[in-house]
XYZ file of C-alpha atoms in Angstrom:
576
model
C 13.069 -20.311 62.835
C 15.471 -18.710 60.369
C 18.389 -18.182 62.628
C 19.955 -19.600 65.707
C 21.754 -16.969 67.716
C 23.419 -19.381 70.070
C 27.168 -19.421 69.763
C 27.553 -23.154 69.503
C 27.656 -24.942 66.172
C 24.840 -27.148 65.146
C 25.058 -28.846 62.339
C 25.554 -35.333 55.112
C 27.985 -36.679 53.188
C 28.276 -40.302 52.209
C 30.749 -42.113 54.341
C 30.783 -39.374 56.949
C 29.987 -39.968 60.602
C 26.317 -39.706 61.461
C 24.443 -39.249 64.739
C 24.920 -42.861 65.710
C 28.622 -43.104 64.908
C 31.326 -43.103 67.508
C 33.686 -40.215 67.899
C 36.764 -42.399 68.184
C 38.678 -40.153 65.820
C 37.969 -37.079 67.891
C 40.704 -35.159 69.588
C 42.463 -37.503 71.963
C 43.202 -35.793 75.273
C 46.469 -37.608 75.465
C 47.292 -37.157 71.831
C 49.621 -34.646 70.210
C 48.935 -30.984 70.697
C 48.259 -28.907 67.626
C 51.001 -26.593 68.677
C 53.410 -29.471 68.458
C 52.484 -30.174 64.894
C 50.181 -33.128 65.562
C 47.188 -33.820 63.407
C 44.694 -33.922 66.257
C 43.326 -30.423 65.720
C 42.916 -30.880 61.968
C 41.379 -34.323 62.391
C 38.918 -33.287 65.101
C 37.980 -30.079 63.314
C 37.376 -31.982 60.084
C 35.084 -34.491 61.818
C 33.031 -31.694 63.346
C 33.065 -29.645 60.153
C 31.388 -32.491 58.258
C 28.602 -32.588 60.830
C 28.304 -28.814 60.774
C 28.077 -28.788 56.972
C 25.270 -31.353 57.148
C 23.514 -29.262 59.777
C 23.883 -26.027 57.857
C 22.865 -27.504 54.517
C 19.719 -29.013 55.989
C 19.283 -25.731 57.859
C 19.286 -23.862 54.562
C 16.619 -26.223 53.271
C 14.600 -25.486 56.405
C 15.104 -21.744 55.977
C 14.145 -21.842 52.308
C 10.972 -23.760 53.132
C 9.984 -21.403 55.964
C 10.635 -18.297 53.870
C 8.526 -19.744 51.052
C 5.776 -20.579 53.541
C 5.732 -17.402 55.645
C 7.295 -14.674 53.485
C 9.522 -11.836 54.671
C 6.872 -9.369 55.806
C 4.279 -9.392 58.614
C 3.724 -13.134 59.124
C 7.409 -13.972 58.728
C 8.448 -11.228 61.150
C 5.877 -12.385 63.716
C 7.017 -16.012 63.504
C 10.712 -15.144 63.670
C 10.302 -12.750 66.582
C 8.389 -15.317 68.636
C 10.754 -18.136 67.695
C 13.818 -16.084 68.601
C 12.611 -15.193 72.108
C 13.215 -18.690 73.605
C 16.808 -18.501 72.374
C 17.215 -15.057 73.877
C 15.863 -16.114 77.277
C 17.955 -19.267 77.308
C 21.125 -17.421 76.308
C 20.542 -14.603 78.780
C 20.117 -16.764 81.850
C 21.934 -20.023 81.107
C 23.400 -20.375 77.624
C 26.348 -18.038 78.029
C 27.197 -19.553 81.405
C 27.322 -23.020 79.868
C 29.475 -21.774 76.995
C 32.067 -20.180 79.266
C 32.023 -22.301 82.416
C 30.637 -25.784 81.883
C 33.500 -27.511 80.063
C 36.305 -25.976 82.212
C 34.463 -26.983 85.401
C 33.973 -30.562 84.196
C 37.595 -30.832 83.080
C 38.896 -29.584 86.435
C 36.581 -31.930 88.349
C 37.708 -34.981 86.377
C 41.355 -34.070 86.917
C 40.832 -34.412 90.681
C 39.610 -37.983 90.266
C 37.316 -39.941 87.978
C 34.882 -40.647 90.832
C 34.670 -37.024 91.937
C 34.323 -35.874 88.336
C 31.375 -38.191 87.749
C 29.635 -37.130 90.967
C 30.173 -33.434 90.237
C 28.822 -33.884 86.714
C 25.654 -35.518 88.092
C 25.147 -32.641 90.524
C 25.709 -30.028 87.834
C 23.383 -31.844 85.420
C 20.651 -31.919 88.071
C 21.072 -28.245 88.946
C 20.960 -27.069 85.345
C 17.976 -29.175 84.296
C 16.036 -27.942 87.327
C 16.917 -24.347 86.491
C 15.794 -24.878 82.895
C 12.418 -26.241 83.996
C 11.792 -23.269 86.298
C 12.945 -20.804 83.650
C 10.624 -22.319 81.040
C 7.595 -22.108 83.347
C 8.290 -18.473 84.259
C 8.758 -17.499 80.616
C 5.440 -19.051 79.603
C 3.660 -17.070 82.312
C 5.225 -13.861 80.971
C 4.543 -14.472 77.256
C 2.351 -11.352 76.624
C 4.972 -9.124 78.230
C 7.741 -10.720 76.175
C 5.977 -10.023 72.884
C 5.456 -6.379 73.850
C 9.099 -6.145 74.857
C 10.511 -7.461 71.577
C 7.856 -6.260 69.134
C 6.504 -2.988 70.435
C 5.612 -1.809 66.932
C 3.485 -4.826 65.988
C -0.145 -4.417 64.984
C -2.836 -5.913 67.237
C -3.198 -8.998 65.025
C 0.566 -9.529 64.922
C 0.804 -9.155 68.693
C -1.993 -11.668 69.320
C -0.475 -14.164 66.888
C 2.956 -13.617 68.425
C 1.640 -14.577 71.872
C 0.080 -17.759 70.467
C 3.321 -18.656 68.686
C 5.284 -17.937 71.840
C 3.254 -20.324 73.990
C 4.183 -23.102 71.573
C 7.825 -22.012 71.304
C 8.807 -21.332 74.924
C 9.200 -25.042 75.867
C 12.165 -24.946 73.480
C 14.106 -23.273 76.312
C 14.285 -26.542 78.248
C 15.314 -28.618 75.244
C 17.906 -26.104 74.005
C 19.369 -26.216 77.498
C 19.345 -30.004 77.619
C 21.194 -30.083 74.282
C 23.826 -27.686 75.614
C 24.309 -29.571 78.906
C 24.540 -32.926 77.136
C 26.855 -31.463 74.499
C 29.189 -30.078 77.169
C 29.400 -33.507 78.816
C 30.284 -35.043 75.461
C 32.833 -32.344 74.594
C 34.531 -32.617 77.997
C 35.233 -36.250 77.066
C 36.453 -35.220 73.606
C 33.305 -36.587 71.947
C 32.481 -33.971 69.354
C 30.473 -35.526 66.518
C 27.007 -36.049 68.011
C 26.391 -32.399 69.057
C 27.270 -31.336 65.515
C 24.929 -33.843 63.871
C 21.916 -33.624 66.192
C 20.539 -30.402 64.621
C 20.043 -32.295 61.357
C 17.081 -33.977 63.066
C 15.676 -30.552 63.940
C 16.054 -29.304 60.383
C 14.448 -32.375 58.819
C 11.409 -32.179 61.107
C 10.875 -28.438 60.573
C 11.379 -28.727 56.803
C 8.713 -31.429 56.603
C 6.335 -29.312 58.671
C 7.011 -26.240 56.522
C 6.296 -28.137 53.306
C 3.060 -29.413 54.812
C 2.145 -25.825 55.741
C 2.701 -24.687 52.149
C 0.480 -27.482 50.851
C -2.408 -26.851 53.249
C -2.375 -23.041 52.899
C -2.198 -23.026 49.087
C -1.359 -19.336 48.787
C -0.130 -16.247 50.651
C -1.158 -15.936 54.291
C -1.038 -13.003 56.709
C -1.469 -12.652 60.491
C -5.134 -11.852 59.794
C -5.844 -14.751 57.424
C -3.866 -17.646 58.922
C -6.134 -20.220 60.594
C -5.719 -21.662 64.073
C -4.995 -25.094 62.593
C -2.255 -23.663 60.383
C -0.750 -21.829 63.352
C -0.764 -25.025 65.409
C 0.876 -26.973 62.583
C 3.815 -24.617 62.047
C 4.312 -23.773 65.724
C 4.042 -27.275 67.155
C 6.170 -28.684 64.345
C 8.915 -26.131 64.978
C 9.144 -27.052 68.651
C 9.035 -30.761 67.766
C 12.226 -30.215 65.782
C 14.028 -28.809 68.830
C 12.834 -31.764 70.918
C 14.151 -34.205 68.295
C 17.532 -32.455 68.384
C 17.754 -32.847 72.170
C 16.658 -36.477 72.215
C 19.179 -37.285 69.489
C 22.040 -36.778 71.967
C 20.836 -39.375 74.476
C 22.279 -42.424 72.632
C 25.751 -40.822 72.590
C 25.515 -40.080 76.318
C 24.621 -43.711 76.966
C 27.460 -45.017 74.786
C 30.034 -43.081 76.763
C 28.592 -44.555 79.967
C 26.687 -41.536 81.272
C 23.432 -42.231 83.095
C 21.793 -39.288 84.825
C 21.126 -39.873 88.518
C 19.650 -36.775 90.207
C 21.998 -35.460 92.912
C 21.928 -32.250 94.935
C 24.650 -33.046 97.504
C 26.946 -30.204 96.450
C 30.294 -30.124 98.212
C 31.719 -26.996 99.880
C 33.012 -24.569 97.283
C 31.361 -26.165 94.245
C 28.511 -23.695 93.927
C 30.924 -20.874 94.701
C 33.195 -21.910 91.830
C 30.219 -22.097 89.478
C 28.899 -18.756 90.699
C 32.306 -17.130 90.383
C 32.541 -17.969 86.703
C 28.833 -17.535 86.045
C 28.410 -14.071 87.552
C 30.447 -12.135 85.027
C 29.296 -14.378 82.207
C 25.682 -13.685 83.101
C 26.345 -9.950 83.088
C 28.081 -10.255 79.714
C 25.248 -12.245 78.171
C 22.648 -9.846 79.567
C 24.502 -7.037 77.786
C 24.523 -9.060 74.561
C 20.832 -9.803 74.803
C 20.082 -6.161 75.550
C 21.728 -5.431 72.236
C 19.642 -8.125 70.561
C 16.527 -6.604 72.122
C 17.428 -3.250 70.578
C 18.272 -4.805 67.198
C 15.024 -6.797 67.141
C 12.860 -3.783 67.946
C 14.672 -1.626 65.410
C 14.290 -4.293 62.714
C 10.620 -4.889 63.525
C 9.930 -1.148 63.515
C 11.618 -0.878 60.125
C 9.417 -3.714 58.869
C 6.254 -1.940 60.045
C 7.460 1.300 58.453
C 8.071 -0.582 55.230
C 4.480 -1.838 55.195
C 3.131 1.669 55.798
C 5.371 3.087 53.067
C 4.364 0.279 50.660
C 7.986 -0.663 50.007
C 6.859 -3.934 48.444
C 9.387 -6.280 50.041
C 10.521 -7.167 53.541
C 12.901 -4.670 55.175
C 12.595 -5.763 58.820
C 13.578 -8.625 61.073
C 13.302 -11.463 58.556
C 15.911 -10.134 56.068
C 18.290 -9.363 58.940
C 17.781 -12.788 60.577
C 18.242 -14.764 57.374
C 21.325 -12.813 56.350
C 22.736 -13.486 59.813
C 22.210 -17.218 59.331
C 24.195 -17.315 56.089
C 26.865 -15.083 57.586
C 27.294 -17.688 60.350
C 27.964 -20.558 57.927
C 31.764 -20.249 57.499
C 32.190 -19.527 61.207
C 30.097 -22.551 62.184
C 31.876 -24.941 59.836
C 35.427 -23.813 60.513
C 35.878 -21.728 63.647
C 33.344 -23.478 65.878
C 34.796 -26.855 64.940
C 38.278 -25.631 65.844
C 37.080 -23.956 69.065
C 35.201 -27.049 70.189
C 38.236 -29.267 69.622
C 40.650 -26.876 71.339
C 38.625 -25.686 74.323
C 38.831 -28.841 76.493
C 42.557 -29.118 75.759
C 43.152 -25.447 76.577
C 41.221 -25.865 79.824
C 43.408 -28.825 80.797
C 46.583 -26.859 80.060
C 45.284 -23.919 82.107
C 44.409 -26.210 85.028
C 48.002 -27.508 84.913
C 49.387 -23.958 84.894
C 50.765 -24.326 81.350
C 49.807 -20.921 79.967
C 52.416 -21.291 77.247
C 50.515 -24.286 75.908
C 47.235 -22.366 76.098
C 48.849 -19.630 74.018
C 50.176 -22.119 71.473
C 46.796 -23.800 71.083
C 45.039 -20.452 70.742
C 47.507 -19.315 68.102
C 47.059 -22.536 66.128
C 43.273 -22.278 66.288
C 43.231 -18.624 65.267
C 45.589 -19.240 62.374
C 43.737 -22.259 61.000
C 40.320 -20.631 61.327
C 41.114 -17.270 59.760
C 43.017 -18.734 56.830
C 39.753 -20.364 55.738
C 37.374 -17.674 57.024
C 39.012 -14.915 54.942
C 38.341 -16.462 51.495
C 34.918 -17.583 52.721
C 34.084 -13.961 53.548
C 35.207 -12.928 50.058
C 32.995 -15.564 48.432
C 30.063 -14.658 50.669
C 30.388 -10.978 49.767
C 30.809 -11.638 46.055
C 28.028 -14.185 45.647
C 25.523 -12.736 48.149
C 23.014 -11.866 45.432
C 23.124 -15.297 43.820
C 22.947 -17.099 47.180
C 19.838 -15.212 48.218
C 18.022 -15.639 44.907
C 18.693 -19.390 44.923
C 17.545 -19.882 48.509
C 14.901 -17.217 49.047
C 13.165 -16.230 45.784
C 10.406 -18.831 46.129
C 6.794 -19.075 47.254
C 5.724 -15.931 49.104
C 9.017 -14.151 48.330
C 10.498 -12.844 45.097
C 13.761 -11.478 43.699
C 13.229 -8.108 45.420
C 13.002 -9.828 48.814
C 16.123 -11.840 48.009
C 18.004 -8.706 46.932
C 17.250 -7.068 50.282
C 18.606 -10.062 52.182
C 21.703 -9.995 49.949
C 22.434 -6.369 50.811
C 22.363 -7.202 54.521
C 24.485 -10.303 53.913
C 27.228 -8.255 52.246
C 27.455 -6.003 55.302
C 27.683 -9.054 57.561
C 30.347 -10.618 55.314
C 32.626 -7.637 55.943
C 32.343 -8.283 59.686
C 32.887 -12.041 59.469
C 36.652 -11.952 60.038
C 36.643 -9.876 63.271
C 33.599 -11.825 64.491
C 35.366 -15.176 64.126
C 38.608 -13.870 65.625
C 36.773 -12.419 68.628
C 34.974 -15.688 69.390
C 38.262 -17.605 69.364
C 40.143 -15.037 71.445
C 37.434 -15.043 74.117
C 38.029 -18.768 74.654
C 41.547 -17.917 75.758
C 40.103 -16.124 78.783
C 37.447 -18.767 79.414
C 40.096 -21.505 79.439
C 41.893 -19.794 82.340
C 38.550 -19.347 84.154
C 38.492 -15.579 83.540
C 34.993 -14.500 82.570
C 35.393 -10.971 83.925
C 37.633 -9.596 81.171
C 35.448 -10.676 78.211
C 32.429 -9.282 80.059
C 34.006 -5.855 80.530
C 35.080 -5.741 76.895
C 31.582 -6.833 75.899
C 29.953 -4.010 77.869
C 32.036 -1.460 75.989
C 31.525 -2.900 72.510
C 27.806 -3.464 73.027
C 27.332 0.155 74.089
C 29.048 1.260 70.881
C 26.961 -1.117 68.785
C 23.642 -0.038 70.312
C 24.495 3.638 69.871
C 25.364 3.121 66.204
C 22.254 1.000 65.546
C 19.944 3.592 67.110
C 21.660 6.377 65.172
C 21.141 4.397 61.976
C 17.459 3.903 62.753
C 17.005 7.643 63.255
C 19.008 8.764 60.225
C 18.731 6.057 57.559
C 15.890 5.430 55.131
C 13.559 2.517 55.890
C 15.243 0.229 53.356
C 18.661 0.804 54.945
C 17.831 0.471 58.650
C 18.746 -3.209 59.001
C 21.905 -2.602 56.975
C 22.808 -0.068 59.641
C 22.157 -2.649 62.362
C 24.461 -5.154 60.654
C 27.113 -2.464 60.216
C 26.890 -1.497 63.890
C 27.458 -5.123 64.859
C 30.490 -5.332 62.584
C 32.086 -2.256 64.139
C 31.566 -3.681 67.635
C 33.199 -6.994 66.656
C 36.228 -5.192 65.270
C 36.622 -3.084 68.416
C 36.166 -6.144 70.607
C 38.762 -8.071 68.642
C 41.401 -5.344 68.982
C 40.827 -4.810 72.712
C 40.598 -8.531 73.535
C 43.798 -9.285 71.643
C 45.698 -6.618 73.565
C 44.412 -7.843 76.939
C 45.025 -11.483 76.094
C 48.666 -10.784 75.274
C 49.063 -9.329 78.752
C 47.477 -12.410 80.311
C 49.128 -15.184 78.311
C 52.259 -13.509 77.035
C 53.193 -14.057 73.418
C 50.436 -15.213 71.110
C 53.001 -16.052 68.422
C 51.858 -13.124 66.326
C 54.442 -13.679 63.621
C 53.098 -17.188 63.052
C 49.584 -15.754 62.708
C 50.092 -12.549 60.717
C 52.134 -14.025 57.858
C 49.681 -16.757 56.827
C 46.695 -14.430 57.312
C 48.179 -11.792 55.012
C 48.876 -14.475 52.425
C 45.280 -15.694 52.724
C 44.034 -12.130 52.187
C 46.103 -11.833 49.003
C 44.883 -15.207 47.747
C 41.268 -14.206 48.474
C 41.386 -11.491 45.814
C 41.025 -14.265 43.225
C 37.631 -15.643 44.355
C 36.281 -12.122 44.856
C 37.294 -11.175 41.306
C 35.685 -14.347 39.972
C 32.444 -13.542 41.808
C 32.295 -10.035 40.364
C 33.070 -11.233 36.834
C 30.599 -14.123 37.003
C 27.836 -11.838 38.234
C 28.479 -9.391 35.410
C 28.575 -12.083 32.712
C 25.791 -14.440 33.789
C 23.395 -12.518 36.017
C 23.547 -8.832 35.205
C 23.347 -9.378 31.436
C 20.482 -11.865 31.715
C 18.382 -9.783 34.148
C 18.905 -12.344 36.912
C 16.523 -15.097 37.887
C 16.916 -18.494 39.495
C 18.749 -20.390 36.747
C 21.428 -17.750 35.962
C 21.975 -17.239 39.688
C 22.335 -20.974 40.322
C 24.792 -21.424 37.438
C 26.792 -18.412 38.603
C 26.896 -19.651 42.183
C 27.974 -23.193 41.324
C 30.440 -22.449 38.535
C 31.814 -19.250 40.027
C 32.047 -20.717 43.517
C 33.994 -23.762 42.340
C 36.300 -21.697 40.141
C 36.888 -19.103 42.856
C 37.677 -21.780 45.434
C 40.048 -23.559 43.050
C 41.874 -20.311 42.293
C 42.228 -19.543 46.000
C 43.737 -22.969 46.672
C 46.107 -22.583 43.724
C 47.305 -19.146 44.828
C 47.565 -20.355 48.437
C 49.867 -23.173 47.368
C 52.009 -20.773 45.373
C 52.233 -18.569 48.475
C 52.991 -21.688 50.553
C 50.199 -21.379 53.079
C 50.967 -24.531 55.040
C 47.513 -24.973 56.586
C 45.795 -25.044 53.185
C 48.209 -27.737 52.028
C 47.540 -29.774 55.175
C 43.778 -29.551 54.738
C 44.166 -30.527 51.081
C 46.161 -33.619 52.009
C 43.521 -34.603 54.573
C 40.712 -34.275 52.025
C 42.673 -36.238 49.416
C 43.426 -39.019 51.881
C 39.765 -39.179 52.895
C 38.609 -39.458 49.276
C 41.070 -42.294 48.574
C 39.620 -44.479 51.357
């Protein structure tokens, strides 16, 4: 799989916490609030960011291997479509509910009493695992219909292969769900490290399988030429990675004292409280997945058109999916780490009726995230070409394939800032158990996005269709961010806008430096040497380091406090 559309972060550095380490440095529920100037938010976010970096780096290795093995055209599109469907089904029916409702419900239950909280958690665990098992079985029975739904333009051989892939991939639904349920239990106890590190197991397994596939195929393969043994190898190995990720969380659950004991003795009102939060969330996620259904079909249709027009490189789902994965990197490392650390705390404040503290936490999280996301977006935009050549111009892909992915990545990079801000702002509503407002906003923005994506498909050339899809998504994130911010101010009162706007504007000014470095480095080292792997790698490493250093220097001159704080934390860590 080349992307993971779930909103949660998954994510090795020497001396950093690994899957078996304790999370004793994680955000202490009784510790200082970030709004009060404590270091808890920075410390917890840093711990999770290390795990996320490890996950994403190994994920890039996995992606590079799979692209080299499967290419960006027919076989790659078939694999990615089938491997995305389990995520879509999981997110549509359970994933979004867990994201919005699980942690707040566990926090509220434990605030009543430790005994009641443990019993409620056992009941919820039992309910969700049972639902996942039923959902997985139903999806496997409907596999031919699912392929037709998401890949209507596939050829007969692609459709047949997609069904075979899907039968191997659909059990992932259960294990994705188990990972999310276990991760929520850990996060509700302020244990953040293990869920961030577990995906490394997934990436290692899939990378090994992909390398084996390259060795045994010894050349380009298509849906017509791939053997049944090769299909079994890549499909079974991919699902084995997801299983390894899920099983990797069990030791952390045991260390915190959790032992699952099936219980179905729900108390009066418990299912109603879950249903109340889940109903609107389910509607919201259905709308999101409807959009993904449209995007997937548009991208696959563009890929088929590209084959018929003999474009010569992939212009369909695979370029869009891989660009989306790289676009997610800064958000996963920074914003998801901050969100995960803040969300249990915000839920506790909301349960206590302290909306002012919810607002303060949200403001701190938004400020810290965007100050780092903004320069990251500039670097991603500037070095998109070099990134894609380094990671994708191998095996069954070439520089032309990489250039196509880079064009999509630049469009996504423009939308990174509103995307990250929207995800953080939505947690403000989830913390106060309001899933209705984000759902209504989501209906509006998704309608806009779908309309723009369809218009792009009808009006744009084949090579630009997936760029139009990425642009449509960016517009919807910006609209959602503006509307959600306005509604959240009504709900929580002041969001301390002055504290947010000043540092963000300074970060935007400082980000001009890395963008200028990227443009200059590309002109000097890549454009004049006709590109290639080595010039792109040198440009990416040297230009990236120089651009980052210049941003930090300008940020210190502009006195961006959060950058200074992060710098002190890194320095202290290196001195240990």
